[in-house]
Coordinates of C-alpha atoms and ligand atoms in Angstrom, one line a residue:
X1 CA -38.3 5.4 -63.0
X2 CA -37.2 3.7 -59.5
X3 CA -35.0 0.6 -59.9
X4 CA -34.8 -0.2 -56.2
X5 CA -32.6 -3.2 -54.8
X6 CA -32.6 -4.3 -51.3
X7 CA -28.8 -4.9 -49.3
X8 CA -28.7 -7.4 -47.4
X9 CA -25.3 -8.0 -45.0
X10 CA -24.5 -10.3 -41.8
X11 CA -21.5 -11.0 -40.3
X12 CA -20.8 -12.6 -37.3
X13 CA -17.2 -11.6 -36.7
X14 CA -18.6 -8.0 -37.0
X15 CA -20.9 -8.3 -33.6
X16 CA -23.6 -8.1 -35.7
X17 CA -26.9 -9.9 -33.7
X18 CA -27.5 -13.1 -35.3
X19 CA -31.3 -12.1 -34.5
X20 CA -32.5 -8.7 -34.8
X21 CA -30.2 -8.6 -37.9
X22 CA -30.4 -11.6 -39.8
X23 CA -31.0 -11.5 -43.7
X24 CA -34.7 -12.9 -42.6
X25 CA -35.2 -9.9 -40.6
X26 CA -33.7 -7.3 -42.6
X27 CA -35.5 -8.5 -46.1
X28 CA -38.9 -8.0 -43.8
X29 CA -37.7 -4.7 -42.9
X30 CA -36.7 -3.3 -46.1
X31 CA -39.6 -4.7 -48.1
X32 CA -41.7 -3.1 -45.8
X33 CA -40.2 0.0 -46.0
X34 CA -40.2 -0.3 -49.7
X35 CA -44.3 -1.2 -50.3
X36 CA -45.2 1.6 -47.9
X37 CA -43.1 4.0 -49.9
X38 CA -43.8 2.9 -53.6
X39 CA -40.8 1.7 -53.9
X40 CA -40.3 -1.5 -56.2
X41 CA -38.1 -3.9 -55.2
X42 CA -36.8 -5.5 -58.6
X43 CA -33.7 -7.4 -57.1
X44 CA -32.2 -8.8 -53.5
X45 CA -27.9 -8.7 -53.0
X46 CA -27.6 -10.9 -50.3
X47 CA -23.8 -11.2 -48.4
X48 CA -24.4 -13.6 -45.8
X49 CA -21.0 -14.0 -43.8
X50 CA -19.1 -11.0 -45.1
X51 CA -17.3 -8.6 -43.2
X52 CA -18.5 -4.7 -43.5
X53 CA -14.7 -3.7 -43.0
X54 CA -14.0 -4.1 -47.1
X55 CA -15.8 -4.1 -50.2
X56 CA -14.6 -7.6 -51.3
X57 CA -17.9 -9.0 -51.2
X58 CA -19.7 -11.0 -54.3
X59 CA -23.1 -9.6 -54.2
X60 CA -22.0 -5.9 -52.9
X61 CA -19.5 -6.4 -56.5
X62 CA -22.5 -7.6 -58.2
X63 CA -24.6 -4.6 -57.0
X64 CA -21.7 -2.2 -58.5
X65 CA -21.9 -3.7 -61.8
X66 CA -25.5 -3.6 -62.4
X67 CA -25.7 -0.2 -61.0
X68 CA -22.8 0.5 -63.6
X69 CA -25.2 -1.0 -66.5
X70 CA -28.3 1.1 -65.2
X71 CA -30.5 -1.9 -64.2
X72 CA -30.6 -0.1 -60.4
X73 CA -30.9 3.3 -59.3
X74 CA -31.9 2.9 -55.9
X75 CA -30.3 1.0 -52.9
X76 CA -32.3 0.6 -49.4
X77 CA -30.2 -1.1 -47.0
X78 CA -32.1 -1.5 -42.8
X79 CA -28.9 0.7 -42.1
X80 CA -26.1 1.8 -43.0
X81 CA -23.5 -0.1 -41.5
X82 CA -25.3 -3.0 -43.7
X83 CA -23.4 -1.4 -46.4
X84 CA -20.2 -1.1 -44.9
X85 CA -18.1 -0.5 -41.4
X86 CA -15.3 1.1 -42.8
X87 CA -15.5 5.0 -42.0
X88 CA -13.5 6.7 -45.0
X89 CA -14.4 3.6 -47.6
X90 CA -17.9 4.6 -46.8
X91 CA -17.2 8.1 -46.9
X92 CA -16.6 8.0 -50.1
X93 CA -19.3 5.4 -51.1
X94 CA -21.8 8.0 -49.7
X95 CA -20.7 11.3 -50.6
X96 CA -18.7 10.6 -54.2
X97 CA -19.5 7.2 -56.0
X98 CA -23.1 6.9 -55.3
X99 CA -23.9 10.7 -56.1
X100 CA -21.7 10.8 -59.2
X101 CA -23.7 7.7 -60.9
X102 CA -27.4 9.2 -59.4
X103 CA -27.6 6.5 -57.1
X104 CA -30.5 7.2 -54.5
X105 CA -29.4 5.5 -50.7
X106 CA -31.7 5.1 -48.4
X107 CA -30.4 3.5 -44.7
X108 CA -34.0 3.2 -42.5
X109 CA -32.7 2.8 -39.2
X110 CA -30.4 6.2 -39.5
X111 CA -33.5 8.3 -40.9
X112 CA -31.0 8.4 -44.0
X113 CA -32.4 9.3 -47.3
X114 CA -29.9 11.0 -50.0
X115 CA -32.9 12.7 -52.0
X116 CA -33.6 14.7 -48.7
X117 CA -31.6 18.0 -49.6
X118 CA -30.2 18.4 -46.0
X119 CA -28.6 15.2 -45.9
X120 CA -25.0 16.6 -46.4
X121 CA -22.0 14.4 -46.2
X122 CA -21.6 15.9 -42.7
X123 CA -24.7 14.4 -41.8
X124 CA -23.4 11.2 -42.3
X125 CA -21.5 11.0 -39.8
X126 CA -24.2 10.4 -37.0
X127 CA -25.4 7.4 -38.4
X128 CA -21.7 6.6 -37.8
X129 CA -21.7 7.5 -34.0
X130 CA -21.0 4.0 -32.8
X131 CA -18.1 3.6 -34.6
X132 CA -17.0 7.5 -33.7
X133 CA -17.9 6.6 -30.1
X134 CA -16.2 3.4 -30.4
X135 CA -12.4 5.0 -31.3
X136 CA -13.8 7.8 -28.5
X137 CA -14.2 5.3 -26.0
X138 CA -10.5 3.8 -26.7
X139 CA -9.1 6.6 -26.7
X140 CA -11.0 7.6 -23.5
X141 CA -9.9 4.5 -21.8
X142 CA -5.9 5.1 -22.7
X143 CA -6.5 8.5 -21.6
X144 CA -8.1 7.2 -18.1
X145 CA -5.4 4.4 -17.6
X146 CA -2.6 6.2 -17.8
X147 CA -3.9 8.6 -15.3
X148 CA -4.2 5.9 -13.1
X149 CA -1.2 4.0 -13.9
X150 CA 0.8 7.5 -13.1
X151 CA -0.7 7.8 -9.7
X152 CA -0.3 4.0 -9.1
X153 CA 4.1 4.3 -10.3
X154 CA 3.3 7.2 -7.4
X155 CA 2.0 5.1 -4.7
X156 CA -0.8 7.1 -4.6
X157 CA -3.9 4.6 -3.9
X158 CA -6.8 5.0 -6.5
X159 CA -8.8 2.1 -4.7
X160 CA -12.2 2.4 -3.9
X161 CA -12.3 1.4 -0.9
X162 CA -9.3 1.2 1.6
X163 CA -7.8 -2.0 2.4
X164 CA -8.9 -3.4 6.0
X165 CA -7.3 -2.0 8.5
X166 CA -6.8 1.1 7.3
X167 CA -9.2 3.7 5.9
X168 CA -9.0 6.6 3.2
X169 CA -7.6 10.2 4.4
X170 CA -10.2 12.6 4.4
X171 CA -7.7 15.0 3.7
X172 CA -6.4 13.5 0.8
X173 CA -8.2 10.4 -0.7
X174 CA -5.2 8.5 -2.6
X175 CA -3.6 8.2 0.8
X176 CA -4.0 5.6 3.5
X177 CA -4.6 6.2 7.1
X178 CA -5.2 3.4 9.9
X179 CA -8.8 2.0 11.0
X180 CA -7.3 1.9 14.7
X181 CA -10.1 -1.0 15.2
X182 CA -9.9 -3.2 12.3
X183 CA -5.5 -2.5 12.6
X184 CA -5.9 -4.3 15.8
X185 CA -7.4 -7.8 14.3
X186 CA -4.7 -7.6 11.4
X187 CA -2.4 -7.3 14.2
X188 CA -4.4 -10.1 16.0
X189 CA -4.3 -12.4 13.0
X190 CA -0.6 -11.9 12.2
X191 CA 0.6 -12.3 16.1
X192 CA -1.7 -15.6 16.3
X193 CA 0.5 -16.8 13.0
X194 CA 3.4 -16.1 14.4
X195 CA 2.7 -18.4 18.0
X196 CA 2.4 -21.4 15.1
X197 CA -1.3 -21.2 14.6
X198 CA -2.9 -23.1 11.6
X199 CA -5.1 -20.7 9.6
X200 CA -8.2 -22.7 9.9
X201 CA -7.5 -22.2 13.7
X202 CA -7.2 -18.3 13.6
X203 CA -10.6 -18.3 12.1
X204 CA -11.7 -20.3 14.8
X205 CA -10.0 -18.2 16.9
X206 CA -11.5 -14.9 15.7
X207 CA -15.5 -16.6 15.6
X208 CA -14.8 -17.2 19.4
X209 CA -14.2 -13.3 19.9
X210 CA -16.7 -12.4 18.0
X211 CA -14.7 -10.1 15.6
X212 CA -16.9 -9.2 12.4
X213 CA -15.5 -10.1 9.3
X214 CA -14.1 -7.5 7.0
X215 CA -17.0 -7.0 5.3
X216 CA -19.4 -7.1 7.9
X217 CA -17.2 -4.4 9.6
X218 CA -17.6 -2.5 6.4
X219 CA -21.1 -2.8 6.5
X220 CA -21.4 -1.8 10.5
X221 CA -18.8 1.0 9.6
X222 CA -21.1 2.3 6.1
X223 CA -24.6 1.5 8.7
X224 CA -24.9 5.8 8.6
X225 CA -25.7 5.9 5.4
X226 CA -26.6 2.4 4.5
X227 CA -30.5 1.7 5.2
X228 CA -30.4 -1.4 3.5
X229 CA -28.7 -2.9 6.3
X230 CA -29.4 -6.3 7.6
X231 CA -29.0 -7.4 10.6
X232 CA -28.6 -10.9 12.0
X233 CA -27.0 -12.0 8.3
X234 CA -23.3 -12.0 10.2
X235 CA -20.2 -13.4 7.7
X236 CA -18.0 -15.8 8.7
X237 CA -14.4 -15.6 8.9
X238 CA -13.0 -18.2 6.3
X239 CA -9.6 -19.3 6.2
X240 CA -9.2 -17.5 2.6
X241 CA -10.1 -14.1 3.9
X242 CA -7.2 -14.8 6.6
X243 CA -4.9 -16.0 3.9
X244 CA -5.4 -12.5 2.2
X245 CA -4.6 -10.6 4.9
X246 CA -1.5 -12.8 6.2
X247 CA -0.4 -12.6 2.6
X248 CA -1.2 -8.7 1.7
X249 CA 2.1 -7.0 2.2
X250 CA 0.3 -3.5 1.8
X251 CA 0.2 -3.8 5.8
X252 CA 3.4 -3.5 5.9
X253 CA 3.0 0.2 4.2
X254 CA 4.0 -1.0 1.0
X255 CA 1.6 -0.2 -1.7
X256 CA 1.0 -2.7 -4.4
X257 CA -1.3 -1.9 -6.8
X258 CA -2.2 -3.1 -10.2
X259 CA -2.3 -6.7 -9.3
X260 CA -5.4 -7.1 -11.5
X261 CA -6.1 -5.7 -14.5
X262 CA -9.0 -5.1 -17.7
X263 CA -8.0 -6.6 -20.8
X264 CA -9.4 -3.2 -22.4
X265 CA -12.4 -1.1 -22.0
X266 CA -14.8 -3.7 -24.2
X267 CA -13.6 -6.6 -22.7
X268 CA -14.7 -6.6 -19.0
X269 CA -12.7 -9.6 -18.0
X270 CA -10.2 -9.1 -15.1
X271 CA -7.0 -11.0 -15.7
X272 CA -4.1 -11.3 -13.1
X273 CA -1.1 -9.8 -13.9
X274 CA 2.5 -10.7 -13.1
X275 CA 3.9 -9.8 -9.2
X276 CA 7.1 -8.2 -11.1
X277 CA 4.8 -6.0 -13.0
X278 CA 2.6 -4.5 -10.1
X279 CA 3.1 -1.0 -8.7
X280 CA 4.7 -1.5 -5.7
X281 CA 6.2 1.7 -3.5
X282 CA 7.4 1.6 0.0
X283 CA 6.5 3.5 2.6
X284 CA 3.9 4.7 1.4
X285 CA 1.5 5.1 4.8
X286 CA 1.6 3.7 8.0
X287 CA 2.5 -0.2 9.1
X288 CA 0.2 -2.4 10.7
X289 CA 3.1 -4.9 10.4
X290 CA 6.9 -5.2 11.0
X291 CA 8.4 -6.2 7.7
X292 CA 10.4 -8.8 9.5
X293 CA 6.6 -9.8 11.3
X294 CA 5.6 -10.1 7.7
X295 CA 8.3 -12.0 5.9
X296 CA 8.7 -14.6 8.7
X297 CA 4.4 -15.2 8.7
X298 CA 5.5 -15.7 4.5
X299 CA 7.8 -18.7 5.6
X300 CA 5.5 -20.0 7.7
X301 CA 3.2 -19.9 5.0
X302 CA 5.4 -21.7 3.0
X303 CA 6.2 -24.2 5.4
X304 CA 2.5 -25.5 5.6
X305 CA 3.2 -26.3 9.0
X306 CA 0.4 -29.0 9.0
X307 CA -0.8 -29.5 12.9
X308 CA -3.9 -31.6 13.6
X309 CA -7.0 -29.6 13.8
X310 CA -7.6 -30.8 17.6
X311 CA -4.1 -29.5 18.9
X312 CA -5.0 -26.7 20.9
X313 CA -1.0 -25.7 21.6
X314 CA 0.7 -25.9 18.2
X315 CA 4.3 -27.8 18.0
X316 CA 7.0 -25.1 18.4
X317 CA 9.1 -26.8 15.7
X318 CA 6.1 -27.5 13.3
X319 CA 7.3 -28.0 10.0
X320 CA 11.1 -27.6 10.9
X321 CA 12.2 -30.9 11.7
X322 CA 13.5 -33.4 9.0
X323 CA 15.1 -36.6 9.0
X324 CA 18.4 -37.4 9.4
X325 CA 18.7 -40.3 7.2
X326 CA 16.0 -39.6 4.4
X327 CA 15.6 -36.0 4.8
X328 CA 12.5 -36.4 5.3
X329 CA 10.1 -34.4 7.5
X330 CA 9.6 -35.8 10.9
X331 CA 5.9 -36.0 12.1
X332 CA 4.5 -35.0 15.6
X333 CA 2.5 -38.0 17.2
X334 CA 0.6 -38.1 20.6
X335 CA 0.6 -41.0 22.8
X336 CA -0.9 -41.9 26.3
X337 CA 1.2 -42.9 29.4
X338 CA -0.2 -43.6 32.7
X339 CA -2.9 -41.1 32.0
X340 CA -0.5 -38.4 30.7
X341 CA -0.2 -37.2 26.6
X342 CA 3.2 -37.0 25.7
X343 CA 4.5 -35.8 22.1
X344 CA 7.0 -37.2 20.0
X345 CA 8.5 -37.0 16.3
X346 CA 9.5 -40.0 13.7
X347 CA 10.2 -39.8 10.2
X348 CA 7.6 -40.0 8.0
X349 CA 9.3 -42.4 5.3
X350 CA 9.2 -44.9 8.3
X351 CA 5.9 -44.2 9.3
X352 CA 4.6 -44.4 5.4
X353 CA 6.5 -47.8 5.0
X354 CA 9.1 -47.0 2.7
X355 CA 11.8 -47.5 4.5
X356 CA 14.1 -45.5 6.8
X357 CA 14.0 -46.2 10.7
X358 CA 11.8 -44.6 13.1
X359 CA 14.5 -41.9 14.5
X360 CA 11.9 -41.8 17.4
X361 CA 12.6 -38.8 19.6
X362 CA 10.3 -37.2 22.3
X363 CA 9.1 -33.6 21.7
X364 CA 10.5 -32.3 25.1
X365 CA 14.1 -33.5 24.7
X366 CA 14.2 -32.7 21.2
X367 CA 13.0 -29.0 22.2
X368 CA 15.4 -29.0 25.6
X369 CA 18.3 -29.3 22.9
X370 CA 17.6 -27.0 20.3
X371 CA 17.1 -24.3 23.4
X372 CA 20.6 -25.4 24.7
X373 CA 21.8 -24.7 21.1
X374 CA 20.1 -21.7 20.2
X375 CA 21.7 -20.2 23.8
X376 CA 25.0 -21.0 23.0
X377 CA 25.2 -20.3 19.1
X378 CA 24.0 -17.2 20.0
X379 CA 26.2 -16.1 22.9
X380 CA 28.8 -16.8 20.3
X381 CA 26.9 -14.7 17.7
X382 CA 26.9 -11.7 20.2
X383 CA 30.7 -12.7 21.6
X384 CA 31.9 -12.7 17.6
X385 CA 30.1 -9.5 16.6
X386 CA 31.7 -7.1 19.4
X387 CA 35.2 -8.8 18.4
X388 CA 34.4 -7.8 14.7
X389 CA 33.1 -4.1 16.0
X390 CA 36.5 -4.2 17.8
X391 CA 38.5 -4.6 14.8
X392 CA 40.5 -1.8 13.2
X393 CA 40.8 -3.0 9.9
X394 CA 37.7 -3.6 7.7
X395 CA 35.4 -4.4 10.2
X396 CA 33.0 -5.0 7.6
X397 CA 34.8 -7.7 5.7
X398 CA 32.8 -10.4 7.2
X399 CA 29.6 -10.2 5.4
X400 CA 30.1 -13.3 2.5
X401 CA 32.4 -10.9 1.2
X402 CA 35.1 -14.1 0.9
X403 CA 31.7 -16.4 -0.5
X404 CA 31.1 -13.5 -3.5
X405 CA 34.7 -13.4 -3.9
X406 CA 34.7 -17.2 -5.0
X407 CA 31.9 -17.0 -7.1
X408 CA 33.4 -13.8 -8.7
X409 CA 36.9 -15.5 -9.7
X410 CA 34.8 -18.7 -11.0
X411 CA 32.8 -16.3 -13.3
X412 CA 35.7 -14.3 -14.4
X413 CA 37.3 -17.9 -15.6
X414 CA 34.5 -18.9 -17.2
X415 CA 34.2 -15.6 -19.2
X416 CA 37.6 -16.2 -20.1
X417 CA 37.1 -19.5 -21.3
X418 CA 34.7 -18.8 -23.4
X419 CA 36.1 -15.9 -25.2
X420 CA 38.8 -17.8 -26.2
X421 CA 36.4 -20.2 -27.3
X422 CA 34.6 -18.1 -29.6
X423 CA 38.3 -16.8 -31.3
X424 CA 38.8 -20.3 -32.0
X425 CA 35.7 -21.1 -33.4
X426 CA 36.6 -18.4 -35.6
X427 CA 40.1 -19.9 -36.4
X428 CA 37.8 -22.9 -37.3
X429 CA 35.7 -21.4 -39.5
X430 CA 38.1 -19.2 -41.6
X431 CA 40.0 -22.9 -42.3
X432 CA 36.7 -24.4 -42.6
X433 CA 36.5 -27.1 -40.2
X434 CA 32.9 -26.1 -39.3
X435 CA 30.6 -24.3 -41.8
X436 CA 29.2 -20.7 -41.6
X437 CA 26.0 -21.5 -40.3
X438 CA 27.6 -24.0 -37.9
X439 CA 29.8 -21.2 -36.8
X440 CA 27.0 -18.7 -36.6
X441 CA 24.9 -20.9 -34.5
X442 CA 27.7 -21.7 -31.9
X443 CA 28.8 -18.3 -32.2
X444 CA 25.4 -16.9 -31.0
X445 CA 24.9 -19.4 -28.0
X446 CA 28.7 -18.1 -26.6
X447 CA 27.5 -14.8 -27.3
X448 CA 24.4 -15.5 -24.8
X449 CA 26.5 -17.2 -22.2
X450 CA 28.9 -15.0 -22.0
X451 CA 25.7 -12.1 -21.8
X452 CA 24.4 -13.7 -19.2
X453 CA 27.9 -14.5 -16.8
X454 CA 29.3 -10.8 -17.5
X455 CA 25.5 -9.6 -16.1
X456 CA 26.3 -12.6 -13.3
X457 CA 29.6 -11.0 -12.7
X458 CA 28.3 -7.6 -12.5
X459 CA 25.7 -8.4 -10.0
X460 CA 28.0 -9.9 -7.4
X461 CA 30.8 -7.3 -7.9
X462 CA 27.8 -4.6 -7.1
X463 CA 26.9 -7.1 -4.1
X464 CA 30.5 -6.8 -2.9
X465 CA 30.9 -3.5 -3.2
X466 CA 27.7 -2.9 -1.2
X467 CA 28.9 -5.5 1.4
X468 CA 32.0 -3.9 1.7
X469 CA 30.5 -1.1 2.5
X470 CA 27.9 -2.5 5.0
X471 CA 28.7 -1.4 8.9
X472 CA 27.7 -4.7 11.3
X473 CA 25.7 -3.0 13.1
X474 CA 23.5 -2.6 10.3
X475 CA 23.1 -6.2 9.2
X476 CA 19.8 -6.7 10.2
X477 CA 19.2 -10.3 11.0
X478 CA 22.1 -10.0 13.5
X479 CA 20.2 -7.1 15.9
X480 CA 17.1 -9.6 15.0
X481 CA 18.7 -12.8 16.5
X482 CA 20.6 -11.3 19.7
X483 CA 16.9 -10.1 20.7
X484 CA 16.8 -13.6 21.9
X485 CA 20.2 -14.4 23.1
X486 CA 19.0 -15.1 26.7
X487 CA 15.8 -17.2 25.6
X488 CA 14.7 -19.9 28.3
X489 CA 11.7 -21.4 27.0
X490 CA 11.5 -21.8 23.1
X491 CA 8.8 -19.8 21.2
X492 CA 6.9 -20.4 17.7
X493 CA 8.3 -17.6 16.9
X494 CA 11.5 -17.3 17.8
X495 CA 12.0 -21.0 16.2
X496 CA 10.3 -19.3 12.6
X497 CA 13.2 -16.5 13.1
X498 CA 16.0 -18.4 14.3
X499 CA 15.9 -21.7 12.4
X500 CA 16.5 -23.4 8.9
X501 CA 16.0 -26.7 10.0
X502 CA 16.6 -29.3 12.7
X503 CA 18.1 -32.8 11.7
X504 CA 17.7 -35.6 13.6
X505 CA 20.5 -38.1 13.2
X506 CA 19.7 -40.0 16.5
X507 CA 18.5 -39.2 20.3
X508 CA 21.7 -37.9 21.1
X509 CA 22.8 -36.2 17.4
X510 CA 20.6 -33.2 16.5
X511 CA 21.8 -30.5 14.2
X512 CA 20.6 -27.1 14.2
X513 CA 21.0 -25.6 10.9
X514 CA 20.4 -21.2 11.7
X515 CA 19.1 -19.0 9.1
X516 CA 21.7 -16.9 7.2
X517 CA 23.9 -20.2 8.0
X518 CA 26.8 -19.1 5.6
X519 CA 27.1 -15.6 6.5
X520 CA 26.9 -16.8 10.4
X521 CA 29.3 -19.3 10.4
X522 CA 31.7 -17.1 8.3
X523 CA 30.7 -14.0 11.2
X524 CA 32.3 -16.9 13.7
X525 CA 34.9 -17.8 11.4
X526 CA 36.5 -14.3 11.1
X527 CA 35.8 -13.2 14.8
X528 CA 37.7 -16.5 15.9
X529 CA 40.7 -15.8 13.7
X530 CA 40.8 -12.9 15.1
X531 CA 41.1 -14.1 18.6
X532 CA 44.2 -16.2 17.6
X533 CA 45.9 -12.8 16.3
X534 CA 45.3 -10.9 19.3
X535 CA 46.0 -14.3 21.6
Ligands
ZN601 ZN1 14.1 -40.9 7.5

């Protein structure tokens, strides 16, 4: 005689669908199934909220123990993961428990009946596909990624489409080749940064020529093969698709990749990862942009130099020019003379109202100056640097080699001090002034400092050594700034490369302050004192 019972399970935290399988829904199902097959239901096991991963369930445990005193022979669950999730649990379930006590299962969904003779235990493995397909599929996915992962440590891109400005080899599709056309906007963009441009008027800029946006190009470029084309729909340039470019150093034939990545292969959200975790290799195809191009557009970036949107010529010294009282920036203000715009900076504390005095200064006498004193620091630049290629003895010294001397003989006191710190605290301890714990926890914060100044020390003897080692020819900011040793008028440009800073003390007081200040002045330093010998 059939005792049947019908299982019912739902659980949220198992992805089950709170709608197609609710208990509501799966009681309709199964007494369905059951009056169309003869099959009297005599009692309903009802987990509402319980996991399929276990058996720890009070109805499934209920269901065991009246199966154990005979009052059910026959369990009809909608299917079979209603039972249970757990691949070898249910295994066993299916193929051992329920067979040794004459236990008839029948899952409706998975066609699963245990009277039918050809359902073997192998067979129950298809109604377990999802899960099979499931550990398939993550396995898949590792398998996949670290394909990729390898070719990105290679440099080799795996991008689906090449980055603008450049297009895929047809020779060899994880390498880069350049889009001529589309090279010479990137070009275009980064030159119209570099003459002190604000973003929002590059775009401007690049509306006026009539330049299709990167994706339009893509679109004109794909127009072979792409009937869906529309015409007339033409993008506009925004001042975030120049940002990209200006701030994409793959143009300067570095490949990053791995910027963004899948949390795993369920979870299709994109999360960004970490700059010193991205795949970066150099030289990996062609430039678009000088690296020097590329890093002096990032401090321009940086700078924000912030000109009013209806300045058509940009300030050369946007952004540069602080306060000599405050240390404030100065701000660039236009005022009518007899007909005639003239420019001038003032501090922007005094101009805000808090304080400060106006340190008024007119653009052009401010920009005459700095000229003067880029020509003549520089004529000493190139004056010192063939003095120091003259000298016989370690040429090469010059290069903050005395600066990472300092800092080395302050470290190797400091890890000195400490060491005979921590043999004190020792001392302490053994005549217990301080506890064990006590000693412990001071112990271990020595421990870290003196971790982190030996690695300290390391660094800037490997800096020296390297230094030391460093011909003057080859410092490269040097070759950079003698390119404009015989400047007459001052560029955006050549103000971004050249200059830290200008401070304004007064009309007649203006500081320069040079890039690489410390290594420059020393470059003067040694050159001069080298004078004085020969003299
Ligand atoms: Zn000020």
């Amino acid at each position: 005689m059939i005792k049947a019972c019908g299982y019912f399970r739902l659980s949220r935290e198992d992805g089950d669908r709170a709608e197609s399988d609710s208990i509501k829904n799966q009681k309709i199902f199964v007494r369905d199934y059951a009056n169309k097959n003869n099959l009297p239901i005599i009692e309903e096991y009802i987990d509402d909220g319980f996991t399929g991963t276990n058996f720890n369930r009070p109805s499934f445990t209920r269901l065991m123990d009246d199966i154990h005193q005979g009052k059910i022979n026959c369990i009809i669950v909608k299917d079979l993961s209603r039972l249970g999730r757990n691949y070898i649990e249910m295994g066993r379930l299916i193929s051992n428990i329920l067979p040794s006590l004459g236990i008839r299962l029948i899952a409706i969904n998975d066609n699963y009946d245990s009277i039918d003779e050809e359902n073997t235990v192998s067979q129950i493995i298809v109604p377990f596909k999802n899960l099979i397909n499931d550990a398939y599929c993550r396995d898949m996915s590792l398998k996949v990624r670290s394909q990729l992962d390898m070719k990105r440590r290679k440099g080799k891109f795996i991008g689906s489409f090449a980055l603008y400005g450049y297009i895929k080899d047809p020779k060899d599709r994880n390498h880069l080749l350049i889009d001529e056309t589309a090279a010479g906007v990137v070009e275009l963009i980064f030159n119209l940064k570099m003459d002190g441009f604000s973003t929002g008027h590059i775009v401007s800029k690049l509306s006026e020529y009539e330049i299709p946006t990167p994706l339009e190009y893509k679109r004109i470029c794909g127009m072979n093969y792409n009937s869906g084309f529309r015409s007339g729909s033409k993008g506009k340039w925004s001042p975030s698709t120049v940002d990209r470019i200006l701030r994409n150093e793959m143009y300067t034939g570095t490949m990053i990749q791995g910027k963004r990545r899948k949390i795993n292969y369920k979870i299709k959200h994109i999360m960004n990862v970490d700059p010193s975790e991205w795949y970066k290799v150099e030289n990996t195809h062609d430039a678009i942009v000088p690296k020097e191009i590329f890093e002096t557009v990032q401090r321009i970036l940086f700078m924000d130099t912030r000109t009013s949107p209806d300045n058509e010529n940009v300030s050369v010294l946007a952004g540069l020019v602080k306060c000599g009282d405050c240390g404030q920036n100065m701000v660039r203000r236009s005022a009518v003379k007899n007909g005639k715009k003239y420019y001038y900076y003032h501090c922007s504390t005094y101009k805000s109202g808090k304080g400060c005095s106006s340190h008024l200064i007119s653009e052009t006498s401010l920009v005459r100056s700095v000229t003067k004193t880029i020509r003549l620091n520089l004529a000493f630049l190139s004056d010192s640097a063939n003095v120091i290629r003259s000298m016989k003895e370690r040429p090469y010294d010059v290069i903050g080699v005395n600066l990472l001397d300092k800092q080395i003989t302050e470290q190797k006191r400091e890890i000195e001090k400490y060491s005979s710190l921590k043999a004190k605290l020792y001392l302490d301890m053994t005549e217990g002034l301080i506890t064990r714990d006590e000693f412990t926890d001071i112990n271990n914060s020595f421990t870290l400092k003196l971790d982190r100044l030996k690695a300290a020390l390391t660094a800037n003897e490997k800096k020296k050594t390297e230094k030391l080692s460093l011909n003057i020819n080859e410092v490269p900011w040097i070759n950079e700034f003698l390119e404009y040793k015989n400047i007459q008028k001052l560029e955006r440009r050549v103000a971004i490369s050249l200059l830290e800073k200008v401070i304004v003390h007064d009309k007649t007081h203006i500081e320069v302050e040079f890039r690489h200040k410390e290594e420059f002045e020393e470059i003067l330093k040694i050159a001069l004192a080298a004078k004085e010998v020969t003299a």
